[in-house]
PDB file of C-alpha atoms in Angstrom:
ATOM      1  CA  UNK A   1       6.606  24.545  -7.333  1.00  0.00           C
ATOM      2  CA  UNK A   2       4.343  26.026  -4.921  1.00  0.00           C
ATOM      3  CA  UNK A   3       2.412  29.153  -5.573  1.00  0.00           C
ATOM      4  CA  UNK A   4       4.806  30.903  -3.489  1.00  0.00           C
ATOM      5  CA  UNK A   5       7.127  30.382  -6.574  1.00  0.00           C
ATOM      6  CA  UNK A   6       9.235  28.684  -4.069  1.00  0.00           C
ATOM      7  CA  UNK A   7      10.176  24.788  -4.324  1.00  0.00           C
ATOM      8  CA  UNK A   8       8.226  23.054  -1.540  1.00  0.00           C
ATOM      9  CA  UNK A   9      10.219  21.593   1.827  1.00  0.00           C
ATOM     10  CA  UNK A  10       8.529  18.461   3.534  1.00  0.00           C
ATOM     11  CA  UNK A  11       9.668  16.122   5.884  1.00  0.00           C
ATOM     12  CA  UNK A  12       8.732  12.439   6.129  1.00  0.00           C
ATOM     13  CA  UNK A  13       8.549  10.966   9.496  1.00  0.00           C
ATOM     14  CA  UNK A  14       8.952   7.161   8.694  1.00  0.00           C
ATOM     15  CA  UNK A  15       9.412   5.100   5.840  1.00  0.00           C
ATOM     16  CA  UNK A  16       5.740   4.042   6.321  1.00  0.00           C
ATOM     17  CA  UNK A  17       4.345   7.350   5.379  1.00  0.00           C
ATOM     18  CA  UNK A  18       6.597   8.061   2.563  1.00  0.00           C
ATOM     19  CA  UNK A  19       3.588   6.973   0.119  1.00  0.00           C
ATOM     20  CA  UNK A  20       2.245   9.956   1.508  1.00  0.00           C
ATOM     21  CA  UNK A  21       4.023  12.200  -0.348  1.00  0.00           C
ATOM     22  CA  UNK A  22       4.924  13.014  -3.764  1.00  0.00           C
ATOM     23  CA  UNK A  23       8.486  10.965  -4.423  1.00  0.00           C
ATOM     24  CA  UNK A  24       8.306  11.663  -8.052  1.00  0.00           C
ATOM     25  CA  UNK A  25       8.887  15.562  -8.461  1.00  0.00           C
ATOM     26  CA  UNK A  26      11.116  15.819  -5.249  1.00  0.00           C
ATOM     27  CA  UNK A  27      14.721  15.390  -4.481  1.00  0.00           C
ATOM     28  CA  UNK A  28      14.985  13.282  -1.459  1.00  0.00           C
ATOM     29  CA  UNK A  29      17.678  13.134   0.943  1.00  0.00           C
ATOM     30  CA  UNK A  30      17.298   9.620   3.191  1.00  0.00           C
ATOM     31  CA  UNK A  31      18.620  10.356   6.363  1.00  0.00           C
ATOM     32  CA  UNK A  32      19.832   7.574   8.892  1.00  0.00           C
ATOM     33  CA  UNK A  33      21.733   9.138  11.332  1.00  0.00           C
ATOM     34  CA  UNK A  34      22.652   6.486  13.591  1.00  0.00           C
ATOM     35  CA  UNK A  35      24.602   5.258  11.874  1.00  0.00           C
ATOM     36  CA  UNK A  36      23.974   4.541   7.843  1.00  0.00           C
ATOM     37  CA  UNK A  37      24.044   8.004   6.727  1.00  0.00           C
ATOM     38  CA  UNK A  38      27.254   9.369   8.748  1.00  0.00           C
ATOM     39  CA  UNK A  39      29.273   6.409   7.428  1.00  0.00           C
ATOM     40  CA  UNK A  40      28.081   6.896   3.946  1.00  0.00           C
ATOM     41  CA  UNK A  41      29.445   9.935   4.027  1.00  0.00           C
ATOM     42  CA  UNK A  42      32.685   9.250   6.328  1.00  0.00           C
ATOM     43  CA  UNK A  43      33.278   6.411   3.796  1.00  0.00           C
ATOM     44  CA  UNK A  44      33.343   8.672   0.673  1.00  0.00           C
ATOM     45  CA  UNK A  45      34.924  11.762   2.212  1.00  0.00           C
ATOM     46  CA  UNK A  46      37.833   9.239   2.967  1.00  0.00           C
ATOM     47  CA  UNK A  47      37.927   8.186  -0.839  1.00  0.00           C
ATOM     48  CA  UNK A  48      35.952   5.363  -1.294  1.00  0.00           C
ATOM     49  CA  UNK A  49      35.413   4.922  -4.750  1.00  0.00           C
ATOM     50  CA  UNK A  50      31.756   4.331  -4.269  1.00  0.00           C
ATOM     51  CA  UNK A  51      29.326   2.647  -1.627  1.00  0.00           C
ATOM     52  CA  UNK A  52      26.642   0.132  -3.291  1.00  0.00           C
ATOM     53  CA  UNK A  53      23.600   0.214  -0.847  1.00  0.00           C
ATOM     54  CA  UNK A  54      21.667  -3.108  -0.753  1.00  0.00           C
ATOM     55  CA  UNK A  55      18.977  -4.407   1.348  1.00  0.00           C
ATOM     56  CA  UNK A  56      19.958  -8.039   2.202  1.00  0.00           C
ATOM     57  CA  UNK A  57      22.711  -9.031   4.195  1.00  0.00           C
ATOM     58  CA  UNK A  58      22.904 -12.087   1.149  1.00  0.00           C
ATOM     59  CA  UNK A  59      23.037  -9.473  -1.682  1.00  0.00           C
ATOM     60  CA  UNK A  60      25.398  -7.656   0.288  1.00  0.00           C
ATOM     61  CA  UNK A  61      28.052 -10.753   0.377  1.00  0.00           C
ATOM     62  CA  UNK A  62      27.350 -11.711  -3.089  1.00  0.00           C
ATOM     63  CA  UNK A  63      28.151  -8.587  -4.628  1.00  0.00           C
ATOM     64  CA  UNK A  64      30.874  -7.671  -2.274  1.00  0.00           C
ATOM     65  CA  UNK A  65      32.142 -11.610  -3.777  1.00  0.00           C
ATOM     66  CA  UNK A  66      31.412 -10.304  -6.838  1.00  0.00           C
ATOM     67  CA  UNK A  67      33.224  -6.931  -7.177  1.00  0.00           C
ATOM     68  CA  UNK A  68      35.818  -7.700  -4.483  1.00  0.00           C
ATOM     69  CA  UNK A  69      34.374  -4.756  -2.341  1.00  0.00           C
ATOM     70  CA  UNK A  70      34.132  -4.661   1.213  1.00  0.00           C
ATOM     71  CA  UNK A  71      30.911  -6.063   2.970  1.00  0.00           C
ATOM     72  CA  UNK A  72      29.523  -4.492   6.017  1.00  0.00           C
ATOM     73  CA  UNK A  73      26.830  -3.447   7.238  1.00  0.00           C
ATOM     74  CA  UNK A  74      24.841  -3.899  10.872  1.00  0.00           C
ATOM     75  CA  UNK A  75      20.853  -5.373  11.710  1.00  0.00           C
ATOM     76  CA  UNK A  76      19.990  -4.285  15.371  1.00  0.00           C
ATOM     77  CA  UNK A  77      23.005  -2.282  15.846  1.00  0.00           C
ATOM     78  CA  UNK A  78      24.976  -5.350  15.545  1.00  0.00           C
ATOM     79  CA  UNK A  79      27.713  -6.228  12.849  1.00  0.00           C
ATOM     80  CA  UNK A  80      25.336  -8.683  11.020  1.00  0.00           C
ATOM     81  CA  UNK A  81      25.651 -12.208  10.782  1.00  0.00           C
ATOM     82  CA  UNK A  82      28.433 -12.994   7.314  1.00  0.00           C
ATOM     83  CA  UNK A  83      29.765  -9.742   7.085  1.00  0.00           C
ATOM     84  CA  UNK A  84      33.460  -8.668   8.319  1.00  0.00           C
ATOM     85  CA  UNK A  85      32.270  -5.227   9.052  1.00  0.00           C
ATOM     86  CA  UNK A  86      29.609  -3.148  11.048  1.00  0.00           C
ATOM     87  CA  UNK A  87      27.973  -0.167  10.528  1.00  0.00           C
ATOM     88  CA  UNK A  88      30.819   2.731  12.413  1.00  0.00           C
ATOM     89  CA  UNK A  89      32.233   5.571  10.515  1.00  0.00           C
ATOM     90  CA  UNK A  90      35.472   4.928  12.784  1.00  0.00           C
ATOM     91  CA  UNK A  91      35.857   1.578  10.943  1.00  0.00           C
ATOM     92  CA  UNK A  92      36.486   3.433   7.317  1.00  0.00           C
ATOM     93  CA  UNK A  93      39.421   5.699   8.341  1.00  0.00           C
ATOM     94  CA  UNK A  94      41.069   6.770   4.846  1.00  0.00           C
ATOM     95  CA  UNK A  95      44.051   3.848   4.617  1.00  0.00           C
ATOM     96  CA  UNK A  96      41.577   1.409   4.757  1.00  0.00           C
ATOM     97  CA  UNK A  97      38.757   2.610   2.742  1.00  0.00           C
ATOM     98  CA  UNK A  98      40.620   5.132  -0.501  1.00  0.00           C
ATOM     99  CA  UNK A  99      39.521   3.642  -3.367  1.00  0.00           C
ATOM    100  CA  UNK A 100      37.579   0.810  -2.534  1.00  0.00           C
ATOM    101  CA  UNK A 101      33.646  -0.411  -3.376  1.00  0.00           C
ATOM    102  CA  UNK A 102      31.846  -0.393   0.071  1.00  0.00           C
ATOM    103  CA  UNK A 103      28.600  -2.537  -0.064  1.00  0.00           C
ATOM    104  CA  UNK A 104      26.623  -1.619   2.625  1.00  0.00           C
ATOM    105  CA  UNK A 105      23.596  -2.911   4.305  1.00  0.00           C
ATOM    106  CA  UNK A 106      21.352  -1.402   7.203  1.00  0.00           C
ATOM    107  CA  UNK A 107      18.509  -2.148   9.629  1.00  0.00           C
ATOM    108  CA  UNK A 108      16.881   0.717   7.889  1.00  0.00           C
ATOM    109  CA  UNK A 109      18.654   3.143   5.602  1.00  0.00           C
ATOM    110  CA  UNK A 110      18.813   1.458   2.733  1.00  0.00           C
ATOM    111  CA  UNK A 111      15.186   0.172   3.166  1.00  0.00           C
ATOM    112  CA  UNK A 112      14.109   3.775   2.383  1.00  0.00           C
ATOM    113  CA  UNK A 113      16.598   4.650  -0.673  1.00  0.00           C
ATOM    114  CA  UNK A 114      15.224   2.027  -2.436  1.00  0.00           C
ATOM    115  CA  UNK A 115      11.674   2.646  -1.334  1.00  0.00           C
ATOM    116  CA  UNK A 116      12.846   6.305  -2.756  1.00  0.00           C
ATOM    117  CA  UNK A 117      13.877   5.146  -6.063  1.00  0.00           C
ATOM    118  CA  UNK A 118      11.534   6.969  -8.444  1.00  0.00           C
ATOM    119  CA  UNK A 119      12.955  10.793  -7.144  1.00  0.00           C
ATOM    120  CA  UNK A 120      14.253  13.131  -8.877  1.00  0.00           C
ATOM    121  CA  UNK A 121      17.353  12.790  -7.363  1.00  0.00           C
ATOM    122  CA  UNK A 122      18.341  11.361  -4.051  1.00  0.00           C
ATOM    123  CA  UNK A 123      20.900  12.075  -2.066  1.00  0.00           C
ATOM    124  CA  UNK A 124      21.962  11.020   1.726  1.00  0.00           C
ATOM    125  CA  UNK A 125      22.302  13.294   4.537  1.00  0.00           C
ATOM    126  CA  UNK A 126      23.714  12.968   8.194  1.00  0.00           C
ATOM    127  CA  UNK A 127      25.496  15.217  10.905  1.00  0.00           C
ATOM    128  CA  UNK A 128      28.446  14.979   9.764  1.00  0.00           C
ATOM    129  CA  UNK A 129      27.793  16.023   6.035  1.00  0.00           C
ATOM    130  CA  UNK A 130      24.875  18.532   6.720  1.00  0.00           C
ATOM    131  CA  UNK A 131      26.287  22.082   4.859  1.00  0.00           C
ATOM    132  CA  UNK A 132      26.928  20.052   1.757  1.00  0.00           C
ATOM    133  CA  UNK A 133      23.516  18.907   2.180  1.00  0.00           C
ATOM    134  CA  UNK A 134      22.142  22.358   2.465  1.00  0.00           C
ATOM    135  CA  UNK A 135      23.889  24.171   0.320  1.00  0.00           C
ATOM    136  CA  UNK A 136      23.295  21.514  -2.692  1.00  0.00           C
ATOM    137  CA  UNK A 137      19.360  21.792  -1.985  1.00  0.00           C
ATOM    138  CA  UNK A 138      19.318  25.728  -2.055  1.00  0.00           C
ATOM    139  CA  UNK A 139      20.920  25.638  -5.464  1.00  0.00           C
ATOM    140  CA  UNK A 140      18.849  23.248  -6.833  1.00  0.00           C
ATOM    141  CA  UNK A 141      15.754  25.144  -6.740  1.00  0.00           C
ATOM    142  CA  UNK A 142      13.250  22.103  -6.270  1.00  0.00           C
ATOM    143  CA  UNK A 143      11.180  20.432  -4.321  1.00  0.00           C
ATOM    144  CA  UNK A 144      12.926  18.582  -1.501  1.00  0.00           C
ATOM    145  CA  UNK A 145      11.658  15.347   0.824  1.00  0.00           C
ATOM    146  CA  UNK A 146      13.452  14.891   3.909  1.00  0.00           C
ATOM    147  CA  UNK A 147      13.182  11.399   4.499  1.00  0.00           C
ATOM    148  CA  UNK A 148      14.135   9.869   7.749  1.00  0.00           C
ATOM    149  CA  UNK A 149      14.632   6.427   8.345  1.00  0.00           C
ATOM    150  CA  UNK A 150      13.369   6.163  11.436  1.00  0.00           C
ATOM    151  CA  UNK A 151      13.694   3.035  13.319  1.00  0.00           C
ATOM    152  CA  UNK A 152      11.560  -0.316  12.012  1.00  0.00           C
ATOM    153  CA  UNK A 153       9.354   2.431  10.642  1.00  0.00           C
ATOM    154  CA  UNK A 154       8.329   3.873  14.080  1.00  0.00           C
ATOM    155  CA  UNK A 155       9.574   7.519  13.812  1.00  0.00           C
ATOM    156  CA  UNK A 156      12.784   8.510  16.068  1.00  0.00           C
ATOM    157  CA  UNK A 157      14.774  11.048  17.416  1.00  0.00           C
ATOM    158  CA  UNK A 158      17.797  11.284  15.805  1.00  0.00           C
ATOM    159  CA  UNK A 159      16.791  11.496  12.353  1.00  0.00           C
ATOM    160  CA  UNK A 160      13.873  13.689  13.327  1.00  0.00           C
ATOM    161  CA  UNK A 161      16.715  15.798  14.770  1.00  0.00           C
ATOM    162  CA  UNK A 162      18.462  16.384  11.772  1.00  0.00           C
ATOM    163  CA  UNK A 163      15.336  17.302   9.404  1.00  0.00           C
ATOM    164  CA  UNK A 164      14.924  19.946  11.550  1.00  0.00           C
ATOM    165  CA  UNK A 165      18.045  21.426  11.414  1.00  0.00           C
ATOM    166  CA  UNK A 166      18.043  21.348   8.085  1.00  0.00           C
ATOM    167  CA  UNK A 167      14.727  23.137   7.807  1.00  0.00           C
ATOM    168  CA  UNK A 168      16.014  25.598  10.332  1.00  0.00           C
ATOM    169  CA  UNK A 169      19.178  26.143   8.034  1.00  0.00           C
ATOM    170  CA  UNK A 170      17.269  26.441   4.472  1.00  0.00           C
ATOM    171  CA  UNK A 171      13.470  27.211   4.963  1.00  0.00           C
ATOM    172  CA  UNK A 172      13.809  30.818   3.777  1.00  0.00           C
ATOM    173  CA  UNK A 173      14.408  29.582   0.167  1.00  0.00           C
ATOM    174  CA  UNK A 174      11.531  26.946   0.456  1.00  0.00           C
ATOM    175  CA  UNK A 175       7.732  27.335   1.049  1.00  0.00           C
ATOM    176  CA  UNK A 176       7.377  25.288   4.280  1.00  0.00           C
ATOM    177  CA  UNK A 177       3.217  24.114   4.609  1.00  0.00           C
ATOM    178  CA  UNK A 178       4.585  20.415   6.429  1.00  0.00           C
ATOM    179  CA  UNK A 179       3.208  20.119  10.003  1.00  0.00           C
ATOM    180  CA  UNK A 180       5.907  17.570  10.384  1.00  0.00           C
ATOM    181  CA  UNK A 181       8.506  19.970   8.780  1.00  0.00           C
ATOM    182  CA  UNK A 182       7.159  22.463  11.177  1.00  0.00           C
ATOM    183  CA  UNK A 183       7.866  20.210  13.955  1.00  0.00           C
ATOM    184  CA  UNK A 184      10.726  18.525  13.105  1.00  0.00           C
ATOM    185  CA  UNK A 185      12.311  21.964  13.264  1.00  0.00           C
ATOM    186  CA  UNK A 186      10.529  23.077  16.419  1.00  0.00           C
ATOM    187  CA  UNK A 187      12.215  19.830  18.158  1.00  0.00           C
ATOM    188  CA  UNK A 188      15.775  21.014  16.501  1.00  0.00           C
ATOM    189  CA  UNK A 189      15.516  24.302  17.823  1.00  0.00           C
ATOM    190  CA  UNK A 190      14.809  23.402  21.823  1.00  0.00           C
ATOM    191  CA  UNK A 191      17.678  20.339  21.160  1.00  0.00           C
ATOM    192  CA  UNK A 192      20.288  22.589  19.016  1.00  0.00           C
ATOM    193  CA  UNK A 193      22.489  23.828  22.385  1.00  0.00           C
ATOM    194  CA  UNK A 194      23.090  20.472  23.387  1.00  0.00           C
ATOM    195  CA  UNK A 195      22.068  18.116  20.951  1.00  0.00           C
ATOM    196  CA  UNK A 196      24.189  15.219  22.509  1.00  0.00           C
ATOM    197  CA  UNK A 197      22.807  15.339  25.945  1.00  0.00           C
ATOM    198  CA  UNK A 198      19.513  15.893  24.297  1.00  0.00           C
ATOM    199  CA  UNK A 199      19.491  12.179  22.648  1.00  0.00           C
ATOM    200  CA  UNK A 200      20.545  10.542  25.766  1.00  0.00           C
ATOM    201  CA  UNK A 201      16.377  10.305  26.237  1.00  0.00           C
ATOM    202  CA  UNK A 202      15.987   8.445  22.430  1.00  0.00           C
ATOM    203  CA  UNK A 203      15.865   4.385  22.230  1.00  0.00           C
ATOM    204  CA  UNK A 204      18.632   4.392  19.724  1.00  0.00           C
ATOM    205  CA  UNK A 205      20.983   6.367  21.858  1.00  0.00           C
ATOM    206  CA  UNK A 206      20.101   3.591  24.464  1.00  0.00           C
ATOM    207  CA  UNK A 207      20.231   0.580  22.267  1.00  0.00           C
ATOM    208  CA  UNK A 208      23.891   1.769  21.051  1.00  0.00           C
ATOM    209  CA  UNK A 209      25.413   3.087  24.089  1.00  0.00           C
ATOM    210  CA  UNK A 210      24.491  -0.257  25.522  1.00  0.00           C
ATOM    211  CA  UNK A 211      27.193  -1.574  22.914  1.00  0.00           C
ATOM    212  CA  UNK A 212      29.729   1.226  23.794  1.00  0.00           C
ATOM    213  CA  UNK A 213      28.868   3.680  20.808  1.00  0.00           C
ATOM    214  CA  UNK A 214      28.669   6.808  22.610  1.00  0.00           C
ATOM    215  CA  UNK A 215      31.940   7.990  20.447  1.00  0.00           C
ATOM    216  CA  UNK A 216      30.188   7.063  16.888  1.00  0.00           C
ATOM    217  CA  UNK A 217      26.845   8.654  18.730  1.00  0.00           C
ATOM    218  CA  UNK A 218      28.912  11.789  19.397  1.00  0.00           C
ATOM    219  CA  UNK A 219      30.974  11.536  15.836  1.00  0.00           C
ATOM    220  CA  UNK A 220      27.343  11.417  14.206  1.00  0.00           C
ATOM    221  CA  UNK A 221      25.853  14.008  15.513  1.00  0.00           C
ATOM    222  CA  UNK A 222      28.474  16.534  15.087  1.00  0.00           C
ATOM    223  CA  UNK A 223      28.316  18.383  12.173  1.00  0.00           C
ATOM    224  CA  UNK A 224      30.566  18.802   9.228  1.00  0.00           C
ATOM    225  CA  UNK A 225      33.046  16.309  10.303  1.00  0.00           C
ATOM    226  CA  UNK A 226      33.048  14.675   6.511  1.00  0.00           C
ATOM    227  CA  UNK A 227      31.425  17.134   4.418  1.00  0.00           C
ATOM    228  CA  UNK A 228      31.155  15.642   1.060  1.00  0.00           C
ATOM    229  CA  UNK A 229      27.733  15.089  -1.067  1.00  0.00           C
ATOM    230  CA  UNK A 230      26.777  11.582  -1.639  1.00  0.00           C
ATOM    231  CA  UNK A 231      24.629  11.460  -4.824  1.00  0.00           C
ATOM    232  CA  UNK A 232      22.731   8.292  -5.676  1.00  0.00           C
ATOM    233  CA  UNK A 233      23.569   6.979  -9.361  1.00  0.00           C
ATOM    234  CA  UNK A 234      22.687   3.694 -11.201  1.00  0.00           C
ATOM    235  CA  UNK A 235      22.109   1.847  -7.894  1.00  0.00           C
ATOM    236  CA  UNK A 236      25.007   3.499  -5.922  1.00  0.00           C
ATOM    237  CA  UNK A 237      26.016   6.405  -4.103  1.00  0.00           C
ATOM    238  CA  UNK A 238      29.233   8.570  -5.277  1.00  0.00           C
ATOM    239  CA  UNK A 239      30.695  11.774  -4.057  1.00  0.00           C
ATOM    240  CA  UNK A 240      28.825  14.214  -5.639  1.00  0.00           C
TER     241      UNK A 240
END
């Protein structure tokens, strides 16, 4: 607690400045917009039993062996190399995906949740699930780290995007001394009337449209479109 007696509200740029800040007494929410975090969410909101986040595209075909889940997972915006599936929330519609494991493994998502591991609690957060988001860190009453995942640890739009609508959405329950927080939400706030158009300018919008993703770019940047809480437990993430 600050000496506000408010819970402090930070924002983390990259994963390569998370050792910056203080992991240990915060609950973080990892946010990978594009695409890790929106199908996390998609995935559970459509009844997956549980998605088991893992950092190798190996580990993610031995335990998906192992459990008899379903592998997937993208590197470079690409279905990887060995797994059946990619990275879209359109490829986890409800009659595939109800009750199933989902082992999941991204260019840089789940990099960061396990970087992450020592919070408080950690939770994932996206577009598409953003008022469960909010509304689970104004009860909690603690100190929150938004943590975007950025892109090969260089900071990016997208996720930088959605920290600050977050701030903009909960900072008068927080005390908010983050420069980054400050302009995460500054960046929201000239972006929020158009937000699509507004990411046409950012790399990733770029490297995925070149693939034909402008639908899971639109689907991930619209909010509430699978508003369920995914909550990080003994190594995977359930509907909270």
């Amino acid at each position: 607690m600050t000496e506000s007696n408010k819970p402090s509200l930070e924002v983390c740029l990259s994963p390569a400045l998370l050792h910056l800040f203080d992991v240990k007494s915060s609950i973080v929410v990892i946010i990978d917009v594009l695409r890790a975090t929106s199908t996390i969410c998609t995935a559970l909101h459509n009844g997956a039993a549980r998605v088991i986040p893992v950092a190798s595209v190996e580990e993610c075909v031995n335990i998906g062996r192992a459990i008899g889940g379903i592998t997937a997972g993208e590197r470079d915006g690409k279905i990887a190399e060995g797994l059946v599936h990619g990275n879209s929330p359109f490829e986890y519609p409800r009659e595939f995906i109800e009750n199933k494991t989902l082992v999941l493994t991204t260019t840089n998502g789940t990099k960061l949740l396990h970087m992450a591991k020592d919070a408080v609690q950690i939770i994932t957060g996206s577009f598409p699930n953003i008022s469960a988001v909010c509304e689970y860190l104004v009860a909690q009453k603690q100190n929150v780290l938004l943590g975007c995942a950025a892109w090969k640890d260089r900071v990016n739009m997208e996720d930088t995007l959605f920290a600050g609508a977050v701030v903009n959405r909960i900072k008068a329950h927080f005390d908010v001394n983050c420069d980054s927080a400050i302009a995460a939400e500054a960046l929201y706030t000239s972006a929020k009337d158009d937000i699509y158009t507004f990411m046409k300018q950012a790399s990733h919008y770029q490297r995925l449209a070149k693939y034909g993703l402008e639908k899971d770019i639109h689907y991930c940047l619209t909010p509430d479109g699978a508003n369920v809480l995914p909550l990080f437990k003994n190594g995977e993430l359930v509907a909270g």
